[in-house]
Amino acid sequence: MNFKSSLKVLLSLLLVLMVSCQHFQDETAPTGLMTDLLLHPEEAVITNPSPRFSWIVNGSGDGVMQTAYQIMVASDQYLIENGNPDAWDSGKVYSDESIAIPYNGCSLNENSSYWWRVRTWDHNGEVSSYSTPQRFNTGDFGNVERNWPGESRWVQLKTNGETEYVYENRHPIRYHKVFPVSIVENESGNHFISFEKAAFGTLILTLDEPENESKLVIHLGEKLAPGNQVDRNPGGSITYNRFELIIKPGQTEYQVDIPRFVSNYPNSQVLEEHMPEVAAFRYAEIEGYTGNLQTSQVRQHALLYHFDDDAAHFISSDDNLNQIWDLCKHTLKVTPFMGVYIDGGARERMPYEADAYVQQISHYAVDREYAIQRYTNDFMIFNPSWPTEWHLHIVLMAWADYMATGNADFLEKYYDEIKKKTLLPLAREDGLISTRTGLVTEEILASIHYHGSSFRDIVDWPQGTPANETELRSGHGSITFEGETDRYIFSDINTVVNAFHYRNLVLMAKIAGVLDKTEDEEFFKERSGLVRASMNEKLLNPETGLYRDGEGVDHHAFHATMFPVAFGIAPEAYYPQILEFIISKGMACSPYGTPYLFEALYELGAEDYAFELLTSETDRSWMNMIRFGTTITSEAWDLKYKRNMTWNHAWGAAPAYIITRGIFGIEPLEPAFRTVLIKPQPGALQSAEIKSPTIRGPIHAKFNSEPEGEFNMELVIPGNTYARVMLPLPEKESFSLILNGIEMPVVIEDGSVLIDNLEAGRYLLELKQVYDF
């Protein structure tokens, strides 16, 4: 080989080495940057003068744990890319914290743009590459006139010479073009257009230019009628709209002009004037158009909040479960179209606390998104709805936010407001509370920001006919006496209300502990103990092991026992009777109650029944929703159970939460998933895999359960995270635990095989039978 050829080979090798090194550097760089919980802060403005920064820790191998970081912030992209920060350089900070790091540089200017980046050091002292810089925009820091504290306004943001509307402190809502999957001519000679799934939007058409002006009739709806038609009379609050569209010479582009949504409720949400109105639809039908129509000429102009389709994934050996996951994931993608959680987009468009909580915990399961949850919680504190138990969801919402994000700012800012939502002034000496004994005063209602006239207990919705009445009066046209409350009898001391009150007290003790409010922490611990003791003394029937609906009531509705189990009130000695009772009732709650029902079932060790109920095909199931044709979860199990139900209600999407938290047992043990519990409870499910988003990065889990009792699980734990894994205990006593090919000592705790303190990395865990020959 001559000198020129040798030089050419050497240069090629150097180039490959440089590319490999660059790839290695890119792999080690932090990703998933967030500014004040925003994954895309460049699409918003931030009103916090000291924003908090978070990132995902990466590395060149498994088991990456951060030991130090360095953050740079600059007022210009060129400065940050060249390592010349003019706002803040933290220097090397020895810390394993990678979540919610507060800005600590010079004062940021209002209505300005900044860029930041970060690098980390791992447990071996190796430094990563810098992250790709992230831009964030500041807004008004001062006292701006707002309708309530924390209100997020639409504001104009100028970038690259263009002006656009964005939200403060949350991602914007944007219109997205969705093309149909098919267009056919139906029996009436009309063009029938089918989209894969429903969304909230309007219709855009590109039509051939007509010779003369003519009128088209456009039908948009959620429900399919026989003969490939949009159902003109779908029933309930299922969406159908008819529009007339004039097509003219000289024009080819048309957008269906949907009339403005009219707010008929106190907190109904309406779109800003600059935004076209939307309605829910999956199908469109066009009358009067004689030309050919291709799928490329039709678009569903869908209004969506930010959503990452790749953030979560689930597949299993059960087809029903796969369909249910897809139904719920799509629901959680399309229902936050107003930029805040609402109960449904067809009828009220109003935020409700219970609806929002179920949507919040379910949304965490399918996307690494936290800003809309926090904004909704903020909104609900000052704009509450009427039910007693809905107010009692605020504490649950605040705690779920903290455990997901690790950011205590919301708890600290609104501690006194959150505390009021426990309804402590309604308690008597034994700690039990009541809304019916004259303690609800105008002053108390004002303190919780409720200004209506309907503050009362709800249990579930719609309510059924109480067991002490004989005339059917189930709400909203339910055909059953049970309604969704199992004939619950309302009384002065309501068991469900007090179960929520107990849970509030338990969580308030934890919140007070986070904020170092020692006296409050002790008070709430003592008070929760008092309430639990009083409930078990006065509301629990020791003969049956079930809870009465209320004090002095001789009726045991489903909810009266379900909630005490879910919230840790029920004594374990009564679990066998309780489980038998719950199984006998079936799905006796509305979709709203299902997170609590399944929490109770997994607490009772009923994973087989939980799986059976989750994948059931009765008329009170998620498979029934799929069967009757909705692609977004419905408000009720069926029209016969709620005559005005919608086909776009996010509280029905709880299986996303149930699959993640129940079947895979993934939940944070420490805030921001610093330590995570993974406790699979598969029941009869043979195999499944999930990608579960967390603020520290996704958890990947895949299991296979063999009939002989052998069980294996593949895990990927994200950087800077520890895991506590509890595998199902095999029925046979002789088994071994294999971790990444190495046999480990078997530790049994709480009926599970424990593998504790797993650091970030990839693992294969196997439980294998040991056979004696």
GROMACS .gro file of N, CA and C in nm, residues 603-710:
model
  324
  603GLU      N    1  -5.577  -0.396   4.666
  603GLU     CA    2  -5.551  -0.400   4.810
  603GLU      C    3  -5.602  -0.530   4.871
  604LEU      N    4  -5.715  -0.579   4.821
  604LEU     CA    5  -5.774  -0.703   4.871
  604LEU      C    6  -5.706  -0.827   4.815
  605GLY      N    7  -5.610  -0.809   4.725
  605GLY     CA    8  -5.540  -0.923   4.665
  605GLY      C    9  -5.620  -0.992   4.557
  606ALA      N   10  -5.717  -0.922   4.499
  606ALA     CA   11  -5.809  -0.982   4.401
  606ALA      C   12  -5.765  -0.951   4.259
  607GLU      N   13  -5.641  -0.979   4.225
  607GLU     CA   14  -5.591  -0.942   4.093
  607GLU      C   15  -5.658  -1.022   3.981
  608ASP      N   16  -5.697  -1.146   4.008
  608ASP     CA   17  -5.767  -1.225   3.906
  608ASP      C   18  -5.902  -1.162   3.873
  609TYR      N   19  -5.977  -1.125   3.977
  609TYR     CA   20  -6.107  -1.062   3.952
  609TYR      C   21  -6.090  -0.925   3.890
  610ALA      N   22  -5.986  -0.851   3.931
  610ALA     CA   23  -5.961  -0.719   3.873
  610ALA      C   24  -5.940  -0.730   3.722
  611PHE      N   25  -5.861  -0.829   3.681
  611PHE     CA   26  -5.838  -0.848   3.537
  611PHE      C   27  -5.967  -0.888   3.466
  612GLU      N   28  -6.044  -0.974   3.528
  612GLU     CA   29  -6.172  -1.016   3.470
  612GLU      C   30  -6.266  -0.897   3.452
  613LEU      N   31  -6.274  -0.813   3.552
  613LEU     CA   32  -6.364  -0.698   3.547
  613LEU      C   33  -6.315  -0.594   3.446
  614LEU      N   34  -6.184  -0.576   3.440
  614LEU     CA   35  -6.126  -0.476   3.350
  614LEU      C   36  -6.152  -0.511   3.204
  615THR      N   37  -6.151  -0.639   3.172
  615THR     CA   38  -6.165  -0.683   3.033
  615THR      C   39  -6.305  -0.738   3.004
  616SER      N   40  -6.397  -0.720   3.096
  616SER     CA   41  -6.533  -0.771   3.081
  616SER      C   42  -6.601  -0.716   2.956
  617GLU      N   43  -6.699  -0.790   2.906
  617GLU     CA   44  -6.775  -0.747   2.788
  617GLU      C   45  -6.923  -0.725   2.820
  618THR      N   46  -6.957  -0.704   2.947
  618THR     CA   47  -7.096  -0.676   2.983
  618THR      C   48  -7.134  -0.536   2.936
  619ASP      N   49  -7.260  -0.498   2.963
  619ASP     CA   50  -7.301  -0.363   2.923
  619ASP      C   51  -7.252  -0.257   3.021
  620ARG      N   52  -7.178  -0.298   3.122
  620ARG     CA   53  -7.114  -0.203   3.214
  620ARG      C   54  -6.963  -0.228   3.207
  621SER      N   55  -6.906  -0.193   3.092
  621SER     CA   56  -6.764  -0.221   3.070
  621SER      C   57  -6.709  -0.128   2.963
  622TRP      N   58  -6.575  -0.125   2.957
  622TRP     CA   59  -6.509  -0.045   2.854
  622TRP      C   60  -6.525  -0.111   2.717
  623MET      N   61  -6.534  -0.244   2.715
  623MET     CA   62  -6.558  -0.310   2.588
  623MET      C   63  -6.695  -0.274   2.533
  624ASN      N   64  -6.790  -0.243   2.619
  624ASN     CA   65  -6.920  -0.199   2.571
  624ASN      C   66  -6.909  -0.063   2.503
  625MET      N   67  -6.824   0.025   2.558
  625MET     CA   68  -6.801   0.154   2.492
  625MET      C   69  -6.748   0.131   2.351
  626ILE      N   70  -6.652   0.043   2.339
  626ILE     CA   71  -6.594   0.014   2.207
  626ILE      C   72  -6.700  -0.048   2.117
  627ARG      N   73  -6.782  -0.135   2.174
  627ARG     CA   74  -6.884  -0.204   2.095
  627ARG      C   75  -6.989  -0.108   2.040
  628PHE      N   76  -7.030  -0.008   2.121
  628PHE     CA   77  -7.133   0.082   2.066
  628PHE      C   78  -7.075   0.195   1.980
  629GLY      N   79  -6.942   0.199   1.964
  629GLY     CA   80  -6.887   0.277   1.855
  629GLY      C   81  -6.807   0.401   1.889
  630THR      N   82  -6.791   0.435   2.016
  630THR     CA   83  -6.714   0.554   2.048
  630THR      C   84  -6.565   0.524   2.043
  631THR      N   85  -6.486   0.624   2.007
  631THR     CA   86  -6.340   0.610   2.011
  631THR      C   87  -6.280   0.697   2.120
  632ILE      N   88  -6.366   0.765   2.196
  632ILE     CA   89  -6.329   0.840   2.317
  632ILE      C   90  -6.417   0.784   2.427
  633THR      N   91  -6.363   0.767   2.546
  633THR     CA   92  -6.444   0.706   2.652
  633THR      C   93  -6.570   0.787   2.680
  634SER      N   94  -6.677   0.715   2.710
  634SER     CA   95  -6.806   0.779   2.732
  634SER      C   96  -6.825   0.815   2.878
  635GLU      N   97  -6.925   0.898   2.902
  635GLU     CA   98  -6.954   0.948   3.036
  635GLU      C   99  -7.014   0.839   3.125
  636ALA      N  100  -7.090   0.749   3.068
  636ALA     CA  101  -7.157   0.642   3.142
  636ALA      C  102  -7.135   0.511   3.067
  637TRP      N  103  -7.173   0.402   3.132
  637TRP     CA  104  -7.152   0.271   3.069
  637TRP      C  105  -7.241   0.250   2.947
  638ASP      N  106  -7.357   0.314   2.947
  638ASP     CA  107  -7.451   0.295   2.837
  638ASP      C  108  -7.559   0.403   2.847
  639LEU      N  109  -7.624   0.432   2.735
  639LEU     CA  110  -7.730   0.533   2.736
  639LEU      C  111  -7.842   0.497   2.834
  640LYS      N  112  -7.865   0.369   2.854
  640LYS     CA  113  -7.974   0.331   2.944
  640LYS      C  114  -7.942   0.362   3.089
  641TYR      N  115  -7.815   0.387   3.118
  641TYR     CA  116  -7.777   0.421   3.255
  641TYR      C  117  -7.763   0.572   3.275
  642LYS      N  118  -7.757   0.648   3.166
  642LYS     CA  119  -7.754   0.795   3.175
  642LYS      C  120  -7.800   0.848   3.040
  643ARG      N  121  -7.924   0.894   3.036
  643ARG     CA  122  -7.987   0.928   2.909
  643ARG      C  123  -7.926   1.049   2.839
  644ASN      N  124  -7.850   1.132   2.912
  644ASN     CA  125  -7.788   1.247   2.846
  644ASN      C  126  -7.636   1.233   2.840
  645MET      N  127  -7.587   1.110   2.839
  645MET     CA  128  -7.442   1.091   2.844
  645MET      C  129  -7.374   1.139   2.716
  646THR      N  130  -7.247   1.176   2.732
  646THR     CA  131  -7.163   1.216   2.619
  646THR      C  132  -7.074   1.100   2.577
  647TRP      N  133  -7.021   1.112   2.456
  647TRP     CA  134  -6.923   1.016   2.407
  647TRP      C  135  -6.781   1.074   2.414
  648ASN      N  136  -6.758   1.168   2.504
  648ASN     CA  137  -6.624   1.229   2.511
  648ASN      C  138  -6.596   1.276   2.654
  649HIS      N  139  -6.586   1.180   2.744
  649HIS     CA  140  -6.572   1.209   2.887
  649HIS      C  141  -6.446   1.141   2.940
  650ALA      N  142  -6.350   1.219   2.985
  650ALA     CA  143  -6.219   1.163   3.019
  650ALA      C  144  -6.218   1.084   3.149
  651TRP      N  145  -6.321   1.098   3.234
  651TRP     CA  146  -6.315   1.017   3.355
  651TRP      C  147  -6.333   0.869   3.325
  652GLY      N  148  -6.373   0.838   3.203
  652GLY     CA  149  -6.380   0.698   3.163
  652GLY      C  150  -6.247   0.638   3.124
  653ALA      N  151  -6.141   0.718   3.122
  653ALA     CA  152  -6.011   0.671   3.075
  653ALA      C  153  -5.924   0.614   3.186
  654ALA      N  154  -5.984   0.581   3.299
  654ALA     CA  155  -5.909   0.531   3.415
  654ALA      C  156  -5.827   0.405   3.388
  655PRO      N  157  -5.863   0.316   3.291
  655PRO     CA  158  -5.778   0.199   3.270
  655PRO      C  159  -5.632   0.231   3.238
  656ALA      N  160  -5.603   0.347   3.181
  656ALA     CA  161  -5.462   0.383   3.161
  656ALA      C  162  -5.390   0.386   3.295
  657TYR      N  163  -5.456   0.439   3.396
  657TYR     CA  164  -5.402   0.441   3.533
  657TYR      C  165  -5.404   0.302   3.593
  658ILE      N  166  -5.513   0.229   3.576
  658ILE     CA  167  -5.528   0.098   3.637
  658ILE      C  168  -5.426  -0.001   3.583
  659ILE      N  169  -5.401   0.001   3.453
  659ILE     CA  170  -5.301  -0.087   3.393
  659ILE      C  171  -5.162  -0.056   3.447
  660THR      N  172  -5.129   0.072   3.454
  660THR     CA  173  -4.996   0.112   3.500
  660THR      C  174  -4.979   0.085   3.649
  661ARG      N  175  -5.075   0.134   3.729
  661ARG     CA  176  -5.063   0.126   3.875
  661ARG      C  177  -5.104  -0.010   3.930
  662GLY      N  178  -5.196  -0.080   3.862
  662GLY     CA  179  -5.246  -0.206   3.913
  662GLY      C  180  -5.174  -0.326   3.853
  663ILE      N  181  -5.189  -0.347   3.722
  663ILE     CA  182  -5.130  -0.466   3.659
  663ILE      C  183  -4.978  -0.464   3.667
  664PHE      N  184  -4.917  -0.348   3.642
  664PHE     CA  185  -4.771  -0.339   3.652
  664PHE      C  186  -4.724  -0.290   3.789
  665GLY      N  187  -4.812  -0.232   3.866
  665GLY     CA  188  -4.776  -0.189   4.001
  665GLY      C  189  -4.670  -0.081   4.004
  666ILE      N  190  -4.671   0.008   3.904
  666ILE     CA  191  -4.570   0.114   3.897
  666ILE      C  192  -4.623   0.238   3.970
  667GLU      N  193  -4.555   0.280   4.076
  667GLU     CA  194  -4.594   0.401   4.146
  667GLU      C  195  -4.474   0.461   4.218
  668PRO      N  196  -4.472   0.593   4.235
  668PRO     CA  197  -4.358   0.655   4.303
  668PRO      C  198  -4.364   0.630   4.453
  669LEU      N  199  -4.252   0.588   4.510
  669LEU     CA  200  -4.240   0.579   4.655
  669LEU      C  201  -4.182   0.707   4.713
  670GLU      N  202  -4.108   0.779   4.631
  670GLU     CA  203  -4.056   0.910   4.667
  670GLU      C  204  -4.098   1.008   4.559
  671PRO      N  205  -4.105   1.137   4.591
  671PRO     CA  206  -4.148   1.236   4.492
  671PRO      C  207  -4.063   1.230   4.366
  672ALA      N  208  -4.129   1.254   4.252
  672ALA     CA  209  -4.064   1.257   4.121
  672ALA      C  210  -4.000   1.122   4.088
  673PHE      N  211  -4.053   1.013   4.141
  673PHE     CA  212  -4.005   0.879   4.110
  673PHE      C  213  -3.857   0.861   4.143
  674ARG      N  214  -3.809   0.932   4.246
  674ARG     CA  215  -3.671   0.910   4.290
  674ARG      C  216  -3.653   0.763   4.324
  675THR      N  217  -3.750   0.707   4.395
  675THR     CA  218  -3.758   0.562   4.415
  675THR      C  219  -3.896   0.518   4.367
  676VAL      N  220  -3.898   0.413   4.289
  676VAL     CA  221  -4.023   0.367   4.229
  676VAL      C  222  -4.052   0.224   4.274
  677LEU      N  223  -4.178   0.197   4.302
  677LEU     CA  224  -4.222   0.061   4.329
  677LEU      C  225  -4.272  -0.001   4.200
  678ILE      N  226  -4.229  -0.124   4.175
  678ILE     CA  227  -4.279  -0.201   4.061
  678ILE      C  228  -4.327  -0.334   4.117
  679LYS      N  229  -4.459  -0.349   4.126
  679LYS     CA  230  -4.520  -0.467   4.188
  679LYS      C  231  -4.628  -0.523   4.095
  680PRO      N  232  -4.588  -0.602   3.996
  680PRO     CA  233  -4.687  -0.653   3.901
  680PRO      C  234  -4.789  -0.743   3.968
  681GLN      N  235  -4.915  -0.723   3.930
  681GLN     CA  236  -5.026  -0.806   3.977
  681GLN      C  237  -5.108  -0.846   3.855
  682PRO      N  238  -5.055  -0.940   3.777
  682PRO     CA  239  -5.113  -0.966   3.643
  682PRO      C  240  -5.241  -1.045   3.644
  683GLY      N  241  -5.272  -1.114   3.754
  683GLY     CA  242  -5.390  -1.199   3.750
  683GLY      C  243  -5.376  -1.305   3.642
  684ALA      N  244  -5.477  -1.318   3.558
  684ALA     CA  245  -5.475  -1.420   3.452
  684ALA      C  246  -5.405  -1.373   3.326
  685LEU      N  247  -5.352  -1.252   3.326
  685LEU     CA  248  -5.284  -1.200   3.207
  685LEU      C  249  -5.149  -1.270   3.191
  686GLN      N  250  -5.128  -1.331   3.075
  686GLN     CA  251  -5.008  -1.411   3.056
  686GLN      C  252  -4.884  -1.325   3.032
  687SER      N  253  -4.897  -1.222   2.948
  687SER     CA  254  -4.779  -1.141   2.918
  687SER      C  255  -4.822  -1.000   2.882
  688ALA      N  256  -4.731  -0.905   2.906
  688ALA     CA  257  -4.757  -0.765   2.873
  688ALA      C  258  -4.627  -0.688   2.879
  689GLU      N  259  -4.625  -0.577   2.809
  689GLU     CA  260  -4.511  -0.485   2.819
  689GLU      C  261  -4.562  -0.343   2.816
  690ILE      N  262  -4.488  -0.255   2.883
  690ILE     CA  263  -4.532  -0.117   2.896
  690ILE      C  264  -4.410  -0.024   2.894
  691LYS      N  265  -4.431   0.092   2.836
  691LYS     CA  266  -4.339   0.204   2.848
  691LYS      C  267  -4.415   0.309   2.926
  692SER      N  268  -4.371   0.336   3.048
  692SER     CA  269  -4.446   0.422   3.140
  692SER      C  270  -4.368   0.550   3.165
  693PRO      N  271  -4.419   0.665   3.124
  693PRO     CA  272  -4.343   0.789   3.139
  693PRO      C  273  -4.334   0.836   3.284
  694THR      N  274  -4.219   0.889   3.320
  694THR     CA  275  -4.202   0.960   3.447
  694THR      C  276  -4.120   1.085   3.418
  695ILE      N  277  -4.114   1.174   3.514
  695ILE     CA  278  -4.039   1.298   3.493
  695ILE      C  279  -3.889   1.270   3.480
  696ARG      N  280  -3.843   1.155   3.529
  696ARG     CA  281  -3.701   1.118   3.518
  696ARG      C  282  -3.670   1.039   3.392
  697GLY      N  283  -3.774   1.006   3.315
  697GLY     CA  284  -3.756   0.925   3.196
  697GLY      C  285  -3.846   0.803   3.204
  698PRO      N  286  -3.864   0.732   3.093
  698PRO     CA  287  -3.959   0.620   3.091
  698PRO      C  288  -3.908   0.496   3.164
  699ILE      N  289  -4.001   0.427   3.227
  699ILE     CA  290  -3.976   0.294   3.282
  699ILE      C  291  -4.027   0.194   3.179
  700HIS      N  292  -3.943   0.100   3.142
  700HIS     CA  293  -3.983  -0.008   3.051
  700HIS      C  294  -3.998  -0.136   3.133
  701ALA      N  295  -4.109  -0.202   3.118
  701ALA     CA  296  -4.131  -0.328   3.190
  701ALA      C  297  -4.201  -0.426   3.097
  702LYS      N  298  -4.159  -0.552   3.106
  702LYS     CA  299  -4.218  -0.657   3.024
  702LYS      C  300  -4.218  -0.785   3.107
  703PHE      N  301  -4.334  -0.849   3.120
  703PHE     CA  302  -4.339  -0.972   3.199
  703PHE      C  303  -4.404  -1.085   3.121
  704ASN      N  304  -4.372  -1.205   3.166
  704ASN     CA  305  -4.434  -1.326   3.113
  704ASN      C  306  -4.462  -1.418   3.230
  705SER      N  307  -4.587  -1.457   3.245
  705SER     CA  308  -4.630  -1.539   3.357
  705SER      C  309  -4.670  -1.677   3.306
  706GLU      N  310  -4.602  -1.779   3.355
  706GLU     CA  311  -4.629  -1.915   3.310
  706GLU      C  312  -4.728  -1.983   3.403
  707PRO      N  313  -4.809  -2.074   3.349
  707PRO     CA  314  -4.909  -2.144   3.432
  707PRO      C  315  -4.845  -2.222   3.548
  708GLU      N  316  -4.721  -2.270   3.530
  708GLU     CA  317  -4.657  -2.348   3.636
  708GLU      C  318  -4.612  -2.260   3.752
  709GLY      N  319  -4.628  -2.129   3.738
  709GLY     CA  320  -4.586  -2.040   3.847
  709GLY      C  321  -4.456  -1.968   3.820
  710GLU      N  322  -4.387  -2.003   3.710
  710GLU     CA  323  -4.264  -1.931   3.677
  710GLU      C  324  -4.301  -1.793   3.623
   0.00000   0.00000   0.00000
